[in-house]
Amino acid sequence: MAQRLKASIIGVTGYTGLEILRMLIAHPQVDITYLTSRQNPNTPIGELYPHLSHLKFMVTDTDHETVAKGSDIVFLALPHKTAQDTVAALHGKTKIIDMSADFRLDDVATYEKYYATPHNYPALLKEAVYGAPEFYKEQIKKADIVANPGCFALLAQLMLYPYAGLIESVDIMAVTGSSGSGKSPSEGTHHPVRNHNMKSYNINIHRHIPEIIRTAQIDAKQLNFVPTSGPFTRGIFATAFIRTTSMPTKCSTEIYKDAPFVRICKEVSLANIVGSNFCDIAYTMVDENNFIAQGALDNLVKGAAGCAVQNMNLMFGLEETLGLDILAPVYP
């Protein structure tokens, strides 16, 4: 049996941090070392979240140096713009999976355009590996810093990848659950407003666009992207209308034959993926140059924590599915 991994989570008290914790306590090769939060130091996790009252972990404000020394892998569940310094502080001392957007893009100008803040570590951008296992598996295996994809971005990339290099234009509408807005409440995510409502936002300026166009091999002018908030908690359901210059030479089933968490289906339903690390995709051919793709994933699992654990497995030579294949979708 492989050596057990010591894992820590910096920023455990947000939705993504909690979901990483849920993944790790189900993982047969992981021991949890540190769970940190600046806002809630020296507090049992069960006091903060009663659904975890059976766990004996303490949330601390342990310094980064100590966390690095006690960990084989550190998950950063910190906000965009604030993760940069933490990645720099940990670099070279432990392996890192960063859930923020700070190291997803290898171009400083693009990062600063979409996130409206300077990037202080451009050299580390070149070292970080984009953590989409379906496209960069071999690079992830060798990485010290993995930048987890955005949830919208990963779903769109998985849907479009069979047409990469052939896309003339594509229109995507993607509906996301309220957990994608994070733990801190706002007027737009307040339940009385959201539970009976749908509303689009950041049309064609969403910060996940650079990730989508890179893998699809298009530029931003070829994409219309309409992110929309939906009246449910978990999941993203997307529909893409794809116009191509020619027919793809490989079918999606062949392309994803080595992708254990991508399921090519006849039809897609949120209820079939929520709680799991699966991404379900269905393709419809309209004619030889027009296709409709529909896809769904759980934004907190395959769109965040589950993908991160999948990346961890690859980084340490474990089975890619370890600790994740036991997480069946929650149905109904």
Short mmCIF file of C-alpha atoms in Angstrom, two decimals:
data_model
loop_
_atom_site.label_atom_id
_atom_site.label_comp_id
_atom_site.label_asym_id
_atom_site.label_seq_id
_atom_site.Cartn_x
_atom_site.Cartn_y
_atom_site.Cartn_z
CA MET A 1 0.00 0.00 0.00
CA ALA A 2 1.25 3.47 -0.84
CA GLN A 3 2.40 5.76 1.95
CA ARG A 4 -0.44 7.74 3.52
CA LEU A 5 -0.60 11.39 2.55
CA LYS A 6 -0.70 14.24 5.04
CA ALA A 7 -3.08 16.89 3.71
CA SER A 8 -4.07 20.33 4.96
CA ILE A 9 -6.69 22.87 3.91
CA ILE A 10 -6.05 26.60 4.19
CA GLY A 11 -9.41 28.38 4.20
CA VAL A 12 -11.51 25.43 5.28
CA THR A 13 -14.65 27.31 6.36
CA GLY A 14 -15.96 28.32 2.91
CA TYR A 15 -18.10 26.04 0.77
CA THR A 16 -15.14 24.84 -1.30
CA GLY A 17 -12.98 24.21 1.76
CA LEU A 18 -15.75 22.23 3.41
CA GLU A 19 -16.26 20.17 0.27
CA ILE A 20 -12.54 19.38 0.08
CA LEU A 21 -12.77 18.22 3.69
CA ARG A 22 -15.73 15.98 2.78
CA MET A 23 -13.67 14.47 -0.04
CA LEU A 24 -10.57 13.93 2.09
CA ILE A 25 -12.28 12.22 5.04
CA ALA A 26 -13.63 9.69 2.52
CA HIS A 27 -10.19 9.11 0.99
CA PRO A 28 -8.51 5.87 2.12
CA GLN A 29 -4.93 7.20 1.79
CA VAL A 30 -5.21 10.63 3.44
CA ASP A 31 -4.67 11.88 6.98
CA ILE A 32 -5.69 15.47 7.67
CA THR A 33 -3.04 17.58 9.38
CA TYR A 34 -4.23 21.19 9.51
CA LEU A 35 -7.53 22.95 8.86
CA THR A 36 -6.99 26.69 8.99
CA SER A 37 -9.07 29.85 9.02
CA ARG A 38 -8.07 33.35 10.07
CA GLN A 39 -11.64 34.17 11.04
CA ASN A 40 -12.27 31.14 13.28
CA PRO A 41 -9.05 30.06 15.02
CA ASN A 42 -8.98 27.47 17.80
CA THR A 43 -12.52 26.31 17.18
CA PRO A 44 -13.79 22.74 16.78
CA ILE A 45 -15.09 22.26 13.26
CA GLY A 46 -18.35 20.93 14.71
CA GLU A 47 -19.02 24.23 16.50
CA LEU A 48 -18.81 26.09 13.21
CA TYR A 49 -20.71 23.47 11.23
CA PRO A 50 -22.92 21.13 13.31
CA HIS A 51 -23.20 18.66 10.43
CA LEU A 52 -19.52 17.91 11.14
CA SER A 53 -19.92 17.53 14.91
CA HIS A 54 -18.82 13.88 14.68
CA LEU A 55 -15.34 15.04 13.59
CA LYS A 56 -12.71 15.97 16.18
CA PHE A 57 -10.73 18.39 14.03
CA MET A 58 -9.78 21.83 15.31
CA VAL A 59 -9.74 24.85 13.04
CA THR A 60 -6.59 26.89 13.70
CA ASP A 61 -4.73 29.89 12.36
CA THR A 62 -1.47 27.98 11.99
CA ASP A 63 1.27 29.83 10.09
CA HIS A 64 2.05 28.74 6.54
CA GLU A 65 5.57 27.54 7.36
CA THR A 66 4.26 25.09 9.95
CA VAL A 67 1.45 23.92 7.67
CA ALA A 68 3.94 23.26 4.87
CA LYS A 69 6.30 21.28 7.13
CA GLY A 70 3.47 19.02 8.30
CA SER A 71 1.86 18.43 4.91
CA ASP A 72 2.57 16.50 1.73
CA ILE A 73 -0.17 18.49 0.00
CA VAL A 74 -1.91 21.75 0.86
CA PHE A 75 -5.25 22.78 -0.64
CA LEU A 76 -5.80 26.53 -0.80
CA ALA A 77 -9.49 27.45 -0.61
CA LEU A 78 -8.86 31.18 -0.54
CA PRO A 79 -10.50 34.01 -2.51
CA HIS A 80 -9.11 35.15 -5.83
CA LYS A 81 -6.41 37.83 -5.49
CA THR A 82 -5.51 36.77 -1.94
CA ALA A 83 -4.10 33.33 -2.78
CA GLN A 84 -1.06 34.72 -4.62
CA ASP A 85 1.04 35.40 -1.51
CA THR A 86 0.13 32.09 0.10
CA VAL A 87 1.16 30.09 -2.98
CA ALA A 88 4.45 31.99 -3.06
CA ALA A 89 5.03 31.34 0.64
CA LEU A 90 4.37 27.59 0.29
CA HIS A 91 6.19 27.09 -3.01
CA GLY A 92 9.10 24.68 -2.73
CA LYS A 93 8.04 23.48 0.72
CA THR A 94 5.07 21.28 -0.16
CA LYS A 95 2.82 20.46 -3.09
CA ILE A 96 -0.04 22.90 -3.65
CA ILE A 97 -3.50 22.76 -5.20
CA ASP A 98 -4.89 26.28 -5.51
CA MET A 99 -8.66 26.58 -5.87
CA SER A 100 -8.55 30.28 -6.75
CA ALA A 101 -8.06 31.75 -10.21
CA ASP A 102 -4.68 33.26 -9.39
CA PHE A 103 -2.59 30.67 -11.25
CA ARG A 104 -5.00 29.35 -13.90
CA LEU A 105 -3.80 31.69 -16.64
CA ASP A 106 -0.20 31.74 -17.84
CA ASP A 107 -0.46 35.27 -19.23
CA VAL A 108 -0.18 38.20 -16.82
CA ALA A 109 -2.03 40.65 -19.06
CA THR A 110 -5.03 38.33 -19.44
CA TYR A 111 -5.17 37.73 -15.70
CA GLU A 112 -5.05 41.44 -14.94
CA LYS A 113 -7.73 42.19 -17.55
CA TYR A 114 -10.26 39.71 -16.16
CA TYR A 115 -9.45 40.00 -12.44
CA ALA A 116 -8.63 43.72 -12.30
CA THR A 117 -5.64 43.28 -10.03
CA PRO A 118 -1.88 42.98 -10.55
CA HIS A 119 -0.24 39.58 -10.48
CA ASN A 120 2.77 39.71 -8.18
CA TYR A 121 4.33 36.37 -9.15
CA PRO A 122 4.49 36.04 -12.95
CA ALA A 123 7.32 33.49 -12.72
CA LEU A 124 5.08 31.15 -10.71
CA LEU A 125 2.40 31.43 -13.39
CA LYS A 126 4.77 29.56 -15.69
CA GLU A 127 5.34 26.82 -13.10
CA ALA A 128 1.70 26.17 -12.27
CA VAL A 129 -0.08 23.40 -14.18
CA TYR A 130 -3.72 23.84 -15.13
CA GLY A 131 -5.60 21.16 -13.22
CA ALA A 132 -7.95 19.68 -15.81
CA PRO A 133 -7.08 15.96 -15.67
CA GLU A 134 -8.85 15.18 -18.93
CA PHE A 135 -6.39 17.39 -20.85
CA TYR A 136 -3.22 17.69 -18.75
CA LYS A 137 -2.89 14.40 -16.90
CA GLU A 138 0.82 13.87 -17.57
CA GLN A 139 1.72 17.43 -16.61
CA ILE A 140 -0.28 17.20 -13.39
CA LYS A 141 1.63 14.07 -12.38
CA LYS A 142 4.86 16.09 -12.32
CA ALA A 143 3.48 19.33 -10.88
CA ASP A 144 4.29 21.08 -7.62
CA ILE A 145 1.58 23.73 -8.12
CA VAL A 146 -1.77 22.83 -9.64
CA ALA A 147 -4.33 25.53 -10.44
CA ASN A 148 -7.79 24.02 -10.23
CA PRO A 149 -10.12 25.08 -13.08
CA GLY A 150 -13.14 27.29 -12.69
CA CYS A 151 -16.42 25.36 -12.50
CA PHE A 152 -18.08 27.00 -15.52
CA ALA A 153 -14.79 26.74 -17.38
CA LEU A 154 -14.25 23.03 -16.80
CA LEU A 155 -17.76 22.10 -17.88
CA ALA A 156 -17.57 24.22 -21.04
CA GLN A 157 -14.13 22.86 -21.90
CA LEU A 158 -15.25 19.27 -21.52
CA MET A 159 -18.27 19.94 -23.73
CA LEU A 160 -16.30 21.71 -26.47
CA TYR A 161 -13.09 19.68 -26.53
CA PRO A 162 -14.23 17.13 -29.17
CA TYR A 163 -14.59 20.10 -31.57
CA ALA A 164 -11.35 21.91 -30.62
CA GLY A 165 -9.67 23.41 -33.66
CA LEU A 166 -12.84 23.08 -35.75
CA ILE A 167 -15.09 25.66 -34.07
CA GLU A 168 -16.33 28.56 -36.16
CA SER A 169 -18.48 29.96 -33.34
CA VAL A 170 -20.24 28.74 -30.21
CA ASP A 171 -23.05 30.03 -27.99
CA ILE A 172 -23.26 28.71 -24.42
CA MET A 173 -25.90 29.23 -21.77
CA ALA A 174 -24.93 27.78 -18.39
CA VAL A 175 -27.21 27.80 -15.34
CA THR A 176 -25.53 27.49 -11.94
CA GLY A 177 -26.77 26.81 -8.44
CA SER A 178 -26.50 29.26 -5.56
CA SER A 179 -23.52 27.54 -3.93
CA GLY A 180 -21.41 28.84 -6.81
CA SER A 181 -21.74 32.32 -5.29
CA GLY A 182 -19.91 31.24 -2.14
CA LYS A 183 -20.77 31.38 1.54
CA SER A 184 -21.06 35.15 2.02
CA PRO A 185 -24.64 36.26 1.32
CA SER A 186 -25.50 39.06 -1.08
CA GLU A 187 -28.67 40.62 -2.42
CA GLY A 188 -28.48 38.54 -5.61
CA THR A 189 -28.00 35.24 -3.76
CA HIS A 190 -30.54 35.88 -0.99
CA HIS A 191 -33.00 32.94 -0.94
CA PRO A 192 -36.25 34.94 -1.29
CA VAL A 193 -34.86 36.48 -4.48
CA ARG A 194 -33.18 33.42 -5.91
CA ASN A 195 -35.48 30.53 -5.08
CA HIS A 196 -38.11 31.53 -7.70
CA ASN A 197 -35.84 33.34 -10.12
CA MET A 198 -33.37 33.09 -13.00
CA LYS A 199 -31.00 35.90 -13.91
CA SER A 200 -28.06 36.14 -16.29
CA TYR A 201 -24.93 38.10 -15.40
CA ASN A 202 -21.47 38.96 -16.75
CA ILE A 203 -22.53 38.08 -20.29
CA ASN A 204 -19.42 37.73 -22.48
CA ILE A 205 -17.19 39.22 -19.76
CA HIS A 206 -17.17 36.34 -17.26
CA ARG A 207 -13.73 35.63 -15.80
CA HIS A 208 -13.83 31.97 -16.90
CA ILE A 209 -13.82 32.91 -20.58
CA PRO A 210 -10.00 32.80 -20.98
CA GLU A 211 -9.97 29.22 -19.70
CA ILE A 212 -12.75 28.16 -22.07
CA ILE A 213 -11.27 29.65 -25.23
CA ARG A 214 -7.79 28.28 -24.57
CA THR A 215 -8.87 24.64 -24.62
CA ALA A 216 -11.47 25.13 -27.37
CA GLN A 217 -8.79 26.79 -29.54
CA ILE A 218 -10.92 29.84 -30.31
CA ASP A 219 -10.75 33.53 -29.43
CA ALA A 220 -13.26 35.46 -27.35
CA LYS A 221 -15.00 36.87 -30.44
CA GLN A 222 -16.06 33.34 -31.42
CA LEU A 223 -17.82 32.73 -28.09
CA ASN A 224 -21.08 34.01 -26.65
CA PHE A 225 -21.20 32.96 -23.00
CA VAL A 226 -24.30 33.56 -20.88
CA PRO A 227 -23.83 32.52 -17.23
CA THR A 228 -27.16 32.38 -15.41
CA SER A 229 -28.09 31.89 -11.76
CA GLY A 230 -30.69 29.21 -11.15
CA PRO A 231 -33.09 28.44 -8.27
CA PHE A 232 -31.23 25.41 -6.92
CA THR A 233 -28.22 24.88 -4.66
CA ARG A 234 -25.76 22.61 -6.47
CA GLY A 235 -24.81 21.96 -10.03
CA ILE A 236 -24.32 23.61 -13.41
CA PHE A 237 -26.43 22.73 -16.44
CA ALA A 238 -25.13 24.07 -19.77
CA THR A 239 -26.24 24.04 -23.38
CA ALA A 240 -23.83 24.87 -26.21
CA PHE A 241 -24.76 25.55 -29.82
CA ILE A 242 -21.62 24.77 -31.83
CA ARG A 243 -20.90 25.70 -35.45
CA THR A 244 -17.89 23.98 -36.98
CA THR A 245 -15.85 24.28 -40.16
CA SER A 246 -15.93 20.50 -40.63
CA MET A 247 -16.98 17.26 -38.98
CA PRO A 248 -14.85 16.00 -36.07
CA THR A 249 -12.75 12.97 -36.96
CA LYS A 250 -13.12 11.34 -33.52
CA CYS A 251 -16.27 10.69 -31.55
CA SER A 252 -16.61 11.91 -27.98
CA THR A 253 -16.68 8.39 -26.56
CA GLU A 254 -13.26 7.70 -28.05
CA ILE A 255 -11.86 11.04 -26.91
CA TYR A 256 -12.94 10.46 -23.31
CA LYS A 257 -12.22 6.72 -23.10
CA ASP A 258 -9.48 7.38 -20.51
CA ALA A 259 -11.50 9.96 -18.55
CA PRO A 260 -13.16 7.99 -15.73
CA PHE A 261 -15.44 10.80 -14.59
CA VAL A 262 -16.76 11.94 -17.98
CA ARG A 263 -19.91 10.06 -18.99
CA ILE A 264 -21.29 10.43 -22.51
CA CYS A 265 -25.07 10.10 -22.20
CA LYS A 266 -28.21 10.21 -24.30
CA GLU A 267 -29.53 13.03 -22.14
CA VAL A 268 -28.28 15.10 -19.22
CA SER A 269 -29.88 15.76 -15.85
CA LEU A 270 -28.58 17.57 -12.77
CA ALA A 271 -30.11 14.89 -10.57
CA ASN A 272 -27.76 12.33 -12.11
CA ILE A 273 -24.54 14.09 -11.04
CA VAL A 274 -25.15 16.12 -7.86
CA GLY A 275 -22.87 15.01 -5.03
CA SER A 276 -20.52 13.13 -7.37
CA ASN A 277 -17.38 13.78 -9.38
CA PHE A 278 -19.07 12.93 -12.67
CA CYS A 279 -19.55 15.23 -15.62
CA ASP A 280 -22.34 14.07 -17.93
CA ILE A 281 -22.39 15.24 -21.55
CA ALA A 282 -24.83 14.60 -24.40
CA TYR A 283 -24.24 15.52 -28.05
CA THR A 284 -26.81 16.05 -30.81
CA MET A 285 -25.85 16.46 -34.45
CA VAL A 286 -28.07 18.98 -36.24
CA ASP A 287 -26.18 18.74 -39.53
CA GLU A 288 -22.54 18.25 -40.52
CA ASN A 289 -21.58 21.73 -39.29
CA ASN A 290 -23.97 22.30 -36.39
CA PHE A 291 -24.09 20.47 -33.06
CA ILE A 292 -25.80 20.86 -29.71
CA ALA A 293 -23.94 19.82 -26.56
CA GLN A 294 -25.49 19.63 -23.12
CA GLY A 295 -23.51 19.02 -19.96
CA ALA A 296 -23.84 18.98 -16.19
CA LEU A 297 -21.52 18.74 -13.21
CA ASP A 298 -21.65 19.51 -9.50
CA ASN A 299 -19.92 22.88 -9.15
CA LEU A 300 -18.59 21.97 -5.69
CA VAL A 301 -17.34 18.48 -6.64
CA LYS A 302 -16.18 17.99 -10.24
CA GLY A 303 -16.20 21.78 -10.56
CA ALA A 304 -13.99 22.22 -7.48
CA ALA A 305 -13.13 19.81 -4.63
CA GLY A 306 -13.54 16.50 -6.47
CA CYS A 307 -11.38 17.66 -9.34
CA ALA A 308 -8.79 18.82 -6.80
CA VAL A 309 -8.68 15.39 -5.15
CA GLN A 310 -8.46 13.80 -8.60
CA ASN A 311 -5.43 16.02 -9.22
CA MET A 312 -3.92 15.06 -5.86
CA ASN A 313 -4.20 11.39 -6.76
CA LEU A 314 -2.32 12.01 -10.01
CA MET A 315 0.37 14.11 -8.29
CA PHE A 316 1.19 11.26 -5.89
CA GLY A 317 0.90 8.30 -8.25
CA LEU A 318 -2.37 7.02 -6.82
CA GLU A 319 -5.30 5.65 -8.79
CA GLU A 320 -7.03 8.65 -10.34
CA THR A 321 -10.41 7.54 -9.01
CA LEU A 322 -9.28 6.73 -5.46
CA GLY A 323 -11.67 8.12 -2.84
CA LEU A 324 -13.94 9.54 -5.54
CA ASP A 325 -15.53 6.54 -7.22
CA ILE A 326 -17.30 5.71 -3.95
CA LEU A 327 -19.15 9.05 -4.08
CA ALA A 328 -22.22 8.08 -6.04
CA PRO A 329 -24.62 10.86 -7.09
CA VAL A 330 -27.23 11.84 -4.50
CA TYR A 331 -30.51 10.65 -6.03
CA PRO A 332 -33.24 11.80 -5.84
#
